[in-house]
GROMACS .gro file of C-alpha atoms in nm:
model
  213
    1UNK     CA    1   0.000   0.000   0.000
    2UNK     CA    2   0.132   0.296  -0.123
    3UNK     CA    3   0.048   0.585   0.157
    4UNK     CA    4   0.048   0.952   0.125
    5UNK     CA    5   0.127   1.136   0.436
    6UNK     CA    6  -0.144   1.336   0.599
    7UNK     CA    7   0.065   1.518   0.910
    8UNK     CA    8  -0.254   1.641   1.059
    9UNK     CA    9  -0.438   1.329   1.071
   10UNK     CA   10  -0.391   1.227   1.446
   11UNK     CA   11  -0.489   1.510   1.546
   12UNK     CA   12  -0.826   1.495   1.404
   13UNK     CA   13  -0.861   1.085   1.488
   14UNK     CA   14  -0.818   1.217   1.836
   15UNK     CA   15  -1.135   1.476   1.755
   16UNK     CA   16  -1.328   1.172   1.632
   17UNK     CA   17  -1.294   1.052   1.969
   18UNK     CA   18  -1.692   0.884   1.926
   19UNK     CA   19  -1.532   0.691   1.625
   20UNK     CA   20  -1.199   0.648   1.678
   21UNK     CA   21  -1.109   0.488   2.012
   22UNK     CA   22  -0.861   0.623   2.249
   23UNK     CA   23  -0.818   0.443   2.520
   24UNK     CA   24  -0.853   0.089   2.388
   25UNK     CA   25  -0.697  -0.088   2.646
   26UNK     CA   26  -0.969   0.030   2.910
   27UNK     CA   27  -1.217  -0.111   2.666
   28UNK     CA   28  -1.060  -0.418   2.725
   29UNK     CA   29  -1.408  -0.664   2.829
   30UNK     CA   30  -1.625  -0.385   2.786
   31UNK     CA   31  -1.728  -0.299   2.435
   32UNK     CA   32  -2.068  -0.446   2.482
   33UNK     CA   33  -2.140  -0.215   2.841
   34UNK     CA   34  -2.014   0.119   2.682
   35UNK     CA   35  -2.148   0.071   2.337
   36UNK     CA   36  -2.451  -0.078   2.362
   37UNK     CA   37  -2.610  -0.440   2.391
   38UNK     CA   38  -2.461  -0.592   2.009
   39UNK     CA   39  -2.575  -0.934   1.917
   40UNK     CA   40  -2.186  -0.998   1.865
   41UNK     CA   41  -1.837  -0.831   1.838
   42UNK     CA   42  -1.614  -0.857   1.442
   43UNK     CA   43  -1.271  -0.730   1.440
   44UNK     CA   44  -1.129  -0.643   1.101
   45UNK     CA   45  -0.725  -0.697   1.143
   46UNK     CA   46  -0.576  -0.405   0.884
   47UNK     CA   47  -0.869  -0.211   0.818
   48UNK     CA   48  -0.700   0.000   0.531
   49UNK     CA   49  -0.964   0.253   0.390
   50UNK     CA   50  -1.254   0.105   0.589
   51UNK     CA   51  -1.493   0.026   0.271
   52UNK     CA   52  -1.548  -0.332   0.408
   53UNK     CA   53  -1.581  -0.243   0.743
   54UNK     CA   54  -1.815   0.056   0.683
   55UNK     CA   55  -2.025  -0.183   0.397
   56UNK     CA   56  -2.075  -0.488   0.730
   57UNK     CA   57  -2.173  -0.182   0.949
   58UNK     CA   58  -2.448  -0.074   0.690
   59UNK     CA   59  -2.595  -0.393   0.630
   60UNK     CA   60  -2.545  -0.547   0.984
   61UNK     CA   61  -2.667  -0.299   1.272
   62UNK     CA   62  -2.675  -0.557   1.538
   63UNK     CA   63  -2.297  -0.612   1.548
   64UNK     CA   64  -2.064  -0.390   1.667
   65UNK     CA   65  -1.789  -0.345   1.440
   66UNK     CA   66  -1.391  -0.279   1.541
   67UNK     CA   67  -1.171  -0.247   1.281
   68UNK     CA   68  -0.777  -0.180   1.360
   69UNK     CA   69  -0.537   0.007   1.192
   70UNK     CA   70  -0.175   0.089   1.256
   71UNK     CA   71  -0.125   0.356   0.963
   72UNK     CA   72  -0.271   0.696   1.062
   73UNK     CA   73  -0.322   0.843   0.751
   74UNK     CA   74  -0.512   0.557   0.582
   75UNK     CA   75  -0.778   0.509   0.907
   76UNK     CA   76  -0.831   0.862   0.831
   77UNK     CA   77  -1.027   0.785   0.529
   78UNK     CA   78  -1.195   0.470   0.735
   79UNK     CA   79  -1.291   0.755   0.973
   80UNK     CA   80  -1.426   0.967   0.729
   81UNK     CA   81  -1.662   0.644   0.553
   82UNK     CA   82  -1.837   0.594   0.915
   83UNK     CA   83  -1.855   0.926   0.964
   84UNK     CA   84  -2.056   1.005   0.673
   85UNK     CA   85  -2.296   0.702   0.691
   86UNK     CA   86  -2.360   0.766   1.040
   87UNK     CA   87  -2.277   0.410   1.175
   88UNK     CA   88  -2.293   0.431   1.497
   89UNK     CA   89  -2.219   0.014   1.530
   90UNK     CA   90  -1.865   0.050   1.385
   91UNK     CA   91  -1.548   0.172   1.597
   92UNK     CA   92  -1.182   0.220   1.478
   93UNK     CA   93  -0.863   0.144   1.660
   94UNK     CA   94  -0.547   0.342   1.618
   95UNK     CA   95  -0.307   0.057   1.659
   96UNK     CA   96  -0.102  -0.263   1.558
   97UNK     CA   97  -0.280  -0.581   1.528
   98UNK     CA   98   0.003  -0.800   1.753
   99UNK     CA   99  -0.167  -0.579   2.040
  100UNK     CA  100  -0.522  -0.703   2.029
  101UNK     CA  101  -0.481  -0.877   2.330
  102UNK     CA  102  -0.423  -0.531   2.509
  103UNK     CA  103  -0.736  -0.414   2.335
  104UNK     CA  104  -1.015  -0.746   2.404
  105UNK     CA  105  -1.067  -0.996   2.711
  106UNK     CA  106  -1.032  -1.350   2.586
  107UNK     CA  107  -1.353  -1.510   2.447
  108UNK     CA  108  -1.505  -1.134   2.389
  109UNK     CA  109  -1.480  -1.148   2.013
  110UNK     CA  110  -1.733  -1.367   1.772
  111UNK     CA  111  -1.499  -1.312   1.452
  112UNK     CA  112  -1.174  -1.188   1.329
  113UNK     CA  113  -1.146  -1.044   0.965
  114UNK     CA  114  -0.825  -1.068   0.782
  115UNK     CA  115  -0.845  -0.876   0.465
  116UNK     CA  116  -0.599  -0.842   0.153
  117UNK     CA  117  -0.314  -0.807   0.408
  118UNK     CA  118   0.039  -0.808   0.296
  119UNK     CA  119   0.134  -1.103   0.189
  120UNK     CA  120   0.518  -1.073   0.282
  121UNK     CA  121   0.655  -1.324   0.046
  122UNK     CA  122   0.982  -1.409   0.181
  123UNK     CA  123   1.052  -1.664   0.406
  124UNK     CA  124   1.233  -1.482   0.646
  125UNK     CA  125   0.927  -1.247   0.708
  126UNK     CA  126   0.703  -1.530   0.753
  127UNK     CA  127   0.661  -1.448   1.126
  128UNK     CA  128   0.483  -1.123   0.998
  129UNK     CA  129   0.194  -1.279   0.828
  130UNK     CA  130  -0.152  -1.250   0.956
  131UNK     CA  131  -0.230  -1.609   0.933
  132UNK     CA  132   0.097  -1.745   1.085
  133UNK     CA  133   0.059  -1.996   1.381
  134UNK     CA  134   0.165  -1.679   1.640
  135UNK     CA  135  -0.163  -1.441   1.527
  136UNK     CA  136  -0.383  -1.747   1.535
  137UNK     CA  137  -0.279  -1.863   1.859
  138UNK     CA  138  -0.390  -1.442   1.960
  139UNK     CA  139  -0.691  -1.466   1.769
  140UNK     CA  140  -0.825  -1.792   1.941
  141UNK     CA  141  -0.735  -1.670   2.292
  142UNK     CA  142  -0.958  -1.358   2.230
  143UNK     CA  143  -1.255  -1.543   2.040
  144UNK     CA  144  -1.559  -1.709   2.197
  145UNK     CA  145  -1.549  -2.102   2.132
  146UNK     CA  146  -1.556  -2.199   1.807
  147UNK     CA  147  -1.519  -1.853   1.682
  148UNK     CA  148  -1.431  -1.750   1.353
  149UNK     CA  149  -1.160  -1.648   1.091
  150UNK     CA  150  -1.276  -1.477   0.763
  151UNK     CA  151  -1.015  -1.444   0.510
  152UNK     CA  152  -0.980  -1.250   0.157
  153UNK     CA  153  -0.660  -1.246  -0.054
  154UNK     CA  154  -0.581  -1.210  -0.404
  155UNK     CA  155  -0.253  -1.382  -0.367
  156UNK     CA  156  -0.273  -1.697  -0.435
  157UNK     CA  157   0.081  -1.796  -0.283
  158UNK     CA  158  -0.084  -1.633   0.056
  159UNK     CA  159  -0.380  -1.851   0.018
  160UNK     CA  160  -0.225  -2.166  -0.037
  161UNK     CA  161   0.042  -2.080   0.279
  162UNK     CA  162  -0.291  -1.981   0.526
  163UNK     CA  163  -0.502  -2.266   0.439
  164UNK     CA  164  -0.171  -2.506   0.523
  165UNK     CA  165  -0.151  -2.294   0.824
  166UNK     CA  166  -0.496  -2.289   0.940
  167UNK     CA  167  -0.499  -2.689   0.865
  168UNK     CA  168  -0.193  -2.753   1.035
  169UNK     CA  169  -0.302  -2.536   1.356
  170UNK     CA  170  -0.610  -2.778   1.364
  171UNK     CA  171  -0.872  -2.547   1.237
  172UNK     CA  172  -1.207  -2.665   1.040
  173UNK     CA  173  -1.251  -2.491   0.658
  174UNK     CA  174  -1.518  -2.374   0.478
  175UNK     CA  175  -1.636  -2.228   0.208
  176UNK     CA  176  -1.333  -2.189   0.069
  177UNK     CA  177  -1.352  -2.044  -0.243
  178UNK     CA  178  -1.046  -2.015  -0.571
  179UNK     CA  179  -1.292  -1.756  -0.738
  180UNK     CA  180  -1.523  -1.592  -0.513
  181UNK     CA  181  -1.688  -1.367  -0.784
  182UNK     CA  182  -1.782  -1.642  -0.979
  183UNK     CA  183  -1.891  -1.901  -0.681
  184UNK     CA  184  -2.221  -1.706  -0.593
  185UNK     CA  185  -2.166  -1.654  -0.221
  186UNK     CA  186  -2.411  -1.401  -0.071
  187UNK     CA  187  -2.360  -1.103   0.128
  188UNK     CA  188  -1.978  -1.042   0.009
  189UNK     CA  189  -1.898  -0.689   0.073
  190UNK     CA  190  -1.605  -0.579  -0.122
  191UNK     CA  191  -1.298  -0.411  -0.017
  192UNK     CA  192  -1.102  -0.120  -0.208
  193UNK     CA  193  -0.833  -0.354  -0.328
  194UNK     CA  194  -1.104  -0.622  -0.419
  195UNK     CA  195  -1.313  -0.378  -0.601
  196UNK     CA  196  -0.998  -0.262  -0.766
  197UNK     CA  197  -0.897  -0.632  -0.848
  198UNK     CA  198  -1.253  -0.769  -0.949
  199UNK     CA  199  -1.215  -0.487  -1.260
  200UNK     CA  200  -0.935  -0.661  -1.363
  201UNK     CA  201  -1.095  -0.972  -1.414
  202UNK     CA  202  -0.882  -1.121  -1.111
  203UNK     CA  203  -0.921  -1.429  -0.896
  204UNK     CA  204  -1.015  -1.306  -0.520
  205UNK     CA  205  -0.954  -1.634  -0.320
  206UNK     CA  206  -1.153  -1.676   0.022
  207UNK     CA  207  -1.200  -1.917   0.286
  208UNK     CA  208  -1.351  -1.957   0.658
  209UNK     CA  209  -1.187  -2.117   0.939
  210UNK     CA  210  -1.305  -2.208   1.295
  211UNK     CA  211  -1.127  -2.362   1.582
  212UNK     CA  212  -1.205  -2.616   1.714
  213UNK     CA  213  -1.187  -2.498   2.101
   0.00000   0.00000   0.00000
């Protein structure tokens, strides 16, 4: 992701203070109590732009949606999306995803989105992937049993590496997908790098994955 530097952006995430969240780690066990009485708790892992997260907010009121996002200048624009639609159900987090645990008490999260993430191809950076054995072991310690793992990629090398590592962590798949465009799921809401690929006439590749906890 290329990013253009907006200098001024923290200051007004910290203005957005209704939107953006900034004092996550108090919020740790509480979303429900201070937000209001959600049917269930999704956490988007790299939010980017916030089009997906803003598009689940729209169509799903009853779930309260936190989406996290180190880079300052791209939550902006997330930010800006909620704003504008009004969605009151969807909160952003200012922060790095290997901090979640700071940020939710175990078993308070239903699922965990990973989308389009950086695939960091080499080996040596395998550690840094969002679907290697570290980040699920943090995801399943914060989700209720049998919760969930939603996962979008256009890569297919980063597909066929989370799937092994899913498998090999002991996880159950479904729905897993080599074309989603083309295998008539329902409800997909798109991201900007999906929308962006799906012009292109390229494969998204998608998959679901439970523990078994």
């Amino acid at each position: 992701m290329r990013l253009r530097h907006k200098p001024w952006a923290s200051d007004e995430l910290k203005k957005r203070d209704h939107i953006v969240i900034q004092n996550p780690k108090e919020m740790a066990g509480n979303w429900k109590q201070t937000f209001g009485d959600y049917d269930e708790i999704h956490v988007e892992v790299g939010t980017g732009k916030g089009k997906f997260l803003a598009g689940m907010g729209e169509l799903h009121p009853n779930i309260l949606y936190i989406g996290v996002e180190k880079y300052q200048s791209v939550l902006y624009t997330a930010m800006e999306r909620v704003e504008e639609a009004g969605l009151n159900n969807v909160k952003l987090l200012s922060q790095d995803v290997a901090d979640l645990a700071d940020f939710f008490a175990p078993g308070e999260v239903n699922r965990f989105y990973i989308n389009f993430t950086d695939p960091w191809p080499k080996s040596r950076h395998e550690k840094r992937r969002l679907t290697y054995k570290l980040f699920l072991a943090l995801y399943e310690s914060l989700l209720v049993k049998q919760g969930e793992i939603h996962f979008k990629t256009d890569n297919q090398g980063l597909f066929e590496y989370s799937l092994h590592s899913f498998s090999l962590y002991g996880m159950i798949l479904n729905q897993v997908s080599l074309n989603l465009h083309e295998s008539g799921i329902e409800g997909n809401v798109m991201t900007e790098y999906e929308e962006k690929f799906s012009k292109k006439q390229m494969r998204i590749y998608r998959c679901e994955a439970k523990f078994r906890n």
